[in-house]
Amino acid sequence: MLRVMSRRGDDRITWDEQKVLAGDPEATAAIREAERIFATAFRVEPGKPSQRIDQFDQTAEQIVMVPRVVGG
């Protein structure tokens, strides 16, 4: 799951890794979309501290993205 924090709360892109491996077009499209919007992200796993990642990891259980803060 890729979670992107936004004005609407958080947007989620999900996929099934087994379907990706099987070549399912919908799961593959979700991976491509997640890779397209990936920037500064954190890998989140239950019972472990969040880990900043710089490269998309399609095997991560959950990825949280935080948009850059703009203001003055």
Backbone as a chain_set.jsonl record, in Angstrom:
{"seq": "MLRVMSRRGDDRITWDEQKVLAGDPEATAAIREAERIFATAFRVEPGKPSQRIDQFDQTAEQIVMVPRVVGG", "coords": {"N": [[0.852, -1.177, 0.0], [0.556, 2.187, -0.847], [0.556, 5.218, 0.713], [-0.445, 8.527, 0.441], [-0.177, 11.558, 1.9], [-2.547, 14.142, 1.895], [-4.617, 17.042, 1.115], [-7.089, 15.932, 1.324], [-6.908, 14.084, 3.297], [-5.652, 11.061, 3.346], [-4.501, 9.548, 0.406], [-4.745, 6.384, -1.098], [-2.959, 3.782, -2.673], [-3.217, 0.539, -3.632], [-2.07, -2.866, -3.986], [-1.811, -6.318, -4.888], [0.738, -8.395, -4.198], [1.087, -11.026, -5.1], [-0.597, -11.094, -7.309], [0.704, -9.249, -8.901], [3.071, -10.648, -9.442], [1.946, -12.676, -10.929], [1.305, -11.359, -13.193], [-0.998, -9.814, -13.415], [-2.895, -7.303, -14.955], [-4.196, -5.092, -13.685], [-3.067, -5.004, -11.093], [-0.416, -4.599, -11.812], [-0.643, -2.09, -13.039], [-1.273, -0.553, -10.794], [1.146, -0.693, -9.409], [2.801, 0.675, -11.205], [1.627, 3.232, -11.092], [2.081, 3.879, -8.408], [4.896, 3.95, -8.407], [5.219, 6.113, -10.094], [4.364, 8.358, -8.608], [5.984, 8.298, -6.445], [8.18, 9.697, -4.04], [9.688, 11.293, -1.446], [9.532, 9.025, 1.048], [8.254, 6.759, 3.587], [8.805, 3.593, 4.917], [6.545, 1.477, 6.482], [6.109, -0.801, 9.024], [4.423, -3.106, 11.095], [5.179, -2.958, 14.549], [7.764, -2.051, 14.199], [10.118, 0.69, 13.931], [9.388, 3.509, 11.801], [10.881, 3.734, 8.573], [12.857, 5.704, 6.566], [12.786, 5.728, 3.049], [14.398, 5.767, -0.116], [13.996, 4.656, -2.509], [11.545, 3.082, -4.46], [9.737, 0.358, -3.102], [8.187, -2.41, -3.914], [7.495, -4.572, -2.373], [7.038, -3.754, 0.189], [4.92, -3.629, 3.035], [3.423, -1.363, 3.646], [3.612, 1.964, 2.54], [4.229, 5.265, 3.401], [3.707, 8.486, 2.282], [4.828, 11.806, 2.589], [3.889, 14.995, 1.78], [5.849, 17.787, 0.589], [6.224, 20.583, 2.687], [4.918, 23.744, 2.157], [5.101, 27.172, 2.568], [4.92, 30.196, 4.529]], "CA": [[0.0, 0.0, 0.0], [1.218, 3.482, -0.857], [-0.333, 6.247, 1.258], [0.046, 9.867, 0.169], [-0.901, 12.546, 2.687], [-3.04, 15.21, 1.039], [-5.676, 17.866, 1.715], [-8.256, 15.078, 1.523], [-6.564, 13.07, 4.297], [-4.604, 10.322, 2.663], [-4.883, 8.784, -0.77], [-4.108, 5.075, -1.02], [-2.829, 2.922, -3.846], [-2.942, -0.798, -3.116], [-1.876, -3.931, -4.962], [-1.562, -7.656, -4.35], [2.034, -8.812, -4.719], [0.927, -12.284, -5.828], [-1.185, -10.763, -8.607], [1.77, -8.609, -9.677], [3.943, -11.729, -9.913], [1.196, -13.45, -11.914], [1.124, -10.534, -14.38], [-2.324, -9.193, -13.455], [-2.738, -5.934, -15.461], [-4.642, -4.088, -12.716], [-2.041, -4.923, -10.047], [0.76, -4.0, -12.445], [-0.944, -0.669, -13.211], [-1.163, 0.075, -9.477], [2.588, -0.56, -9.142], [3.31, 1.763, -12.058], [1.132, 4.503, -10.544], [2.814, 4.123, -7.159], [6.255, 4.352, -8.786], [5.144, 7.434, -10.725], [4.204, 9.433, -7.623], [6.912, 8.066, -5.336], [9.223, 10.706, -3.797], [10.164, 11.039, -0.095], [8.564, 8.087, 1.612], [8.634, 5.988, 4.755], [8.299, 2.225, 4.969], [5.898, 1.269, 7.776], [5.84, -2.2, 9.331], [3.959, -3.246, 12.471], [6.167, -3.289, 15.569], [9.088, -1.538, 13.857], [10.086, 2.126, 13.664], [9.3, 3.889, 10.384], [12.187, 3.823, 7.939], [12.837, 6.505, 5.333], [13.298, 5.018, 1.883], [14.632, 6.629, -1.269], [13.695, 3.887, -3.704], [10.266, 2.387, -4.34], [9.838, -1.058, -2.739], [6.848, -2.96, -4.121], [7.225, -5.625, -1.397], [6.725, -3.157, 1.484], [3.51, -3.78, 3.414], [2.784, -0.051, 3.585], [4.511, 3.095, 2.344], [3.554, 6.528, 3.681], [4.391, 9.63, 1.666], [4.491, 13.079, 3.193], [4.228, 16.048, 0.808], [6.688, 18.883, 1.066], [5.459, 21.67, 3.284], [5.201, 25.024, 1.51], [4.424, 28.233, 3.309], [5.795, 31.276, 4.902]], "C": [[0.894, 1.235, 0.0], [0.204, 4.498, -0.366], [0.308, 7.604, 1.035], [-0.808, 10.849, 0.956], [-1.284, 13.719, 1.792], [-4.075, 16.039, 1.787], [-6.904, 17.038, 2.042], [-8.037, 14.048, 2.632], [-5.393, 12.272, 3.778], [-5.197, 9.508, 1.521], [-4.104, 7.474, -0.714], [-4.096, 4.384, -2.371], [-2.437, 1.557, -3.303], [-2.77, -1.784, -4.268], [-1.61, -5.229, -4.221], [-0.286, -8.175, -4.999], [1.935, -10.108, -5.525], [0.341, -12.04, -7.222], [-0.165, -10.08, -9.511], [2.666, -9.682, -10.279], [3.273, -12.574, -10.987], [0.922, -12.651, -13.196], [-0.244, -9.904, -14.516], [-2.192, -7.732, -13.886], [-3.154, -4.852, -14.471], [-3.612, -3.902, -11.597], [-0.776, -4.265, -10.592], [0.559, -2.503, -12.656], [-0.834, 0.075, -11.885], [0.301, 0.288, -9.103], [3.159, 0.602, -9.953], [2.873, 3.132, -11.539], [1.871, 4.85, -9.253], [4.243, 4.577, -7.458], [6.268, 5.768, -9.358], [5.1, 8.553, -9.687], [5.174, 9.327, -6.449], [7.955, 9.185, -5.248], [9.843, 10.405, -2.436], [9.121, 10.196, 0.614], [9.153, 7.35, 2.8], [8.001, 4.612, 4.675], [7.765, 2.002, 6.382], [5.598, -0.219, 7.931], [5.43, -2.296, 10.798], [5.104, -3.64, 13.414], [7.573, -2.792, 15.291], [9.004, -0.026, 13.665], [9.991, 2.389, 12.161], [10.706, 4.08, 9.832], [12.067, 4.632, 6.657], [13.435, 5.674, 4.205], [13.41, 5.983, 0.71], [14.312, 5.934, -2.58], [12.406, 3.118, -3.464], [10.491, 0.906, -4.064], [8.446, -1.669, -2.836], [6.515, -4.062, -3.136], [6.898, -5.072, -0.012], [5.239, -3.318, 1.782], [2.764, -2.462, 3.263], [3.86, 1.001, 3.406], [3.693, 4.349, 2.589], [4.375, 7.643, 3.058], [3.895, 10.91, 2.305], [4.864, 14.171, 2.206], [5.106, 17.111, 1.438], [5.802, 20.002, 1.587], [5.893, 22.977, 2.635], [4.445, 26.093, 2.298], [5.401, 29.307, 3.72], [5.414, 31.879, 6.2]], "O": [[1.865, 1.314, 0.753], [-0.875, 4.638, -0.942], [1.466, 7.816, 1.394], [-2.01, 10.967, 0.719], [-0.463, 14.228, 1.029], [-4.372, 15.773, 2.952], [-7.677, 17.392, 2.933], [-8.912, 13.217, 2.874], [-4.262, 12.756, 3.772], [-6.242, 8.873, 1.655], [-2.936, 7.459, -0.327], [-5.08, 4.399, -3.111], [-1.438, 1.431, -2.595], [-3.26, -1.562, -5.375], [-1.225, -5.218, -3.052], [-0.238, -8.371, -6.213], [2.63, -10.265, -6.528], [0.729, -12.692, -8.192], [-0.156, -10.291, -10.724], [2.987, -9.643, -11.467], [3.946, -13.127, -11.857], [0.38, -13.186, -14.163], [-0.627, -9.497, -15.613], [-1.452, -6.981, -13.252], [-2.525, -3.795, -14.422], [-3.319, -2.774, -11.201], [-0.142, -3.466, -9.903], [1.496, -1.726, -12.472], [-0.357, 1.209, -11.85], [0.658, 1.326, -8.546], [3.918, 1.416, -9.426], [3.657, 4.081, -11.544], [2.241, 6.005, -9.043], [4.741, 5.501, -6.815], [7.21, 6.528, -9.135], [5.735, 9.591, -9.874], [5.175, 10.181, -5.562], [8.543, 9.573, -6.258], [10.47, 9.358, -2.275], [7.97, 10.605, 0.761], [10.367, 7.314, 2.999], [6.809, 4.48, 4.4], [8.447, 2.301, 7.363], [4.928, -0.822, 7.093], [6.024, -1.637, 11.651], [5.89, -4.538, 13.114], [8.489, -3.076, 16.063], [7.955, 0.494, 13.283], [10.457, 1.587, 11.352], [11.607, 4.533, 10.538], [11.28, 4.298, 5.771], [14.453, 5.004, 4.379], [12.605, 6.903, 0.57], [14.354, 6.554, -3.643], [12.201, 2.565, -2.384], [11.327, 0.269, -4.705], [7.617, -1.473, -1.947], [5.356, -4.467, -3.055], [6.519, -5.835, 0.876], [4.401, -3.164, 0.895], [1.62, -2.436, 2.811], [4.907, 0.937, 4.05], [2.594, 4.492, 2.055], [5.583, 7.737, 3.274], [2.699, 11.083, 2.535], [6.029, 14.278, 1.823], [5.107, 17.307, 2.654], [4.768, 20.323, 1.002], [7.084, 23.282, 2.568], [3.277, 25.912, 2.643], [6.56, 29.315, 3.305], [6.066, 32.817, 6.66]]}, "num_chains": 1, "name": "protein.A"}
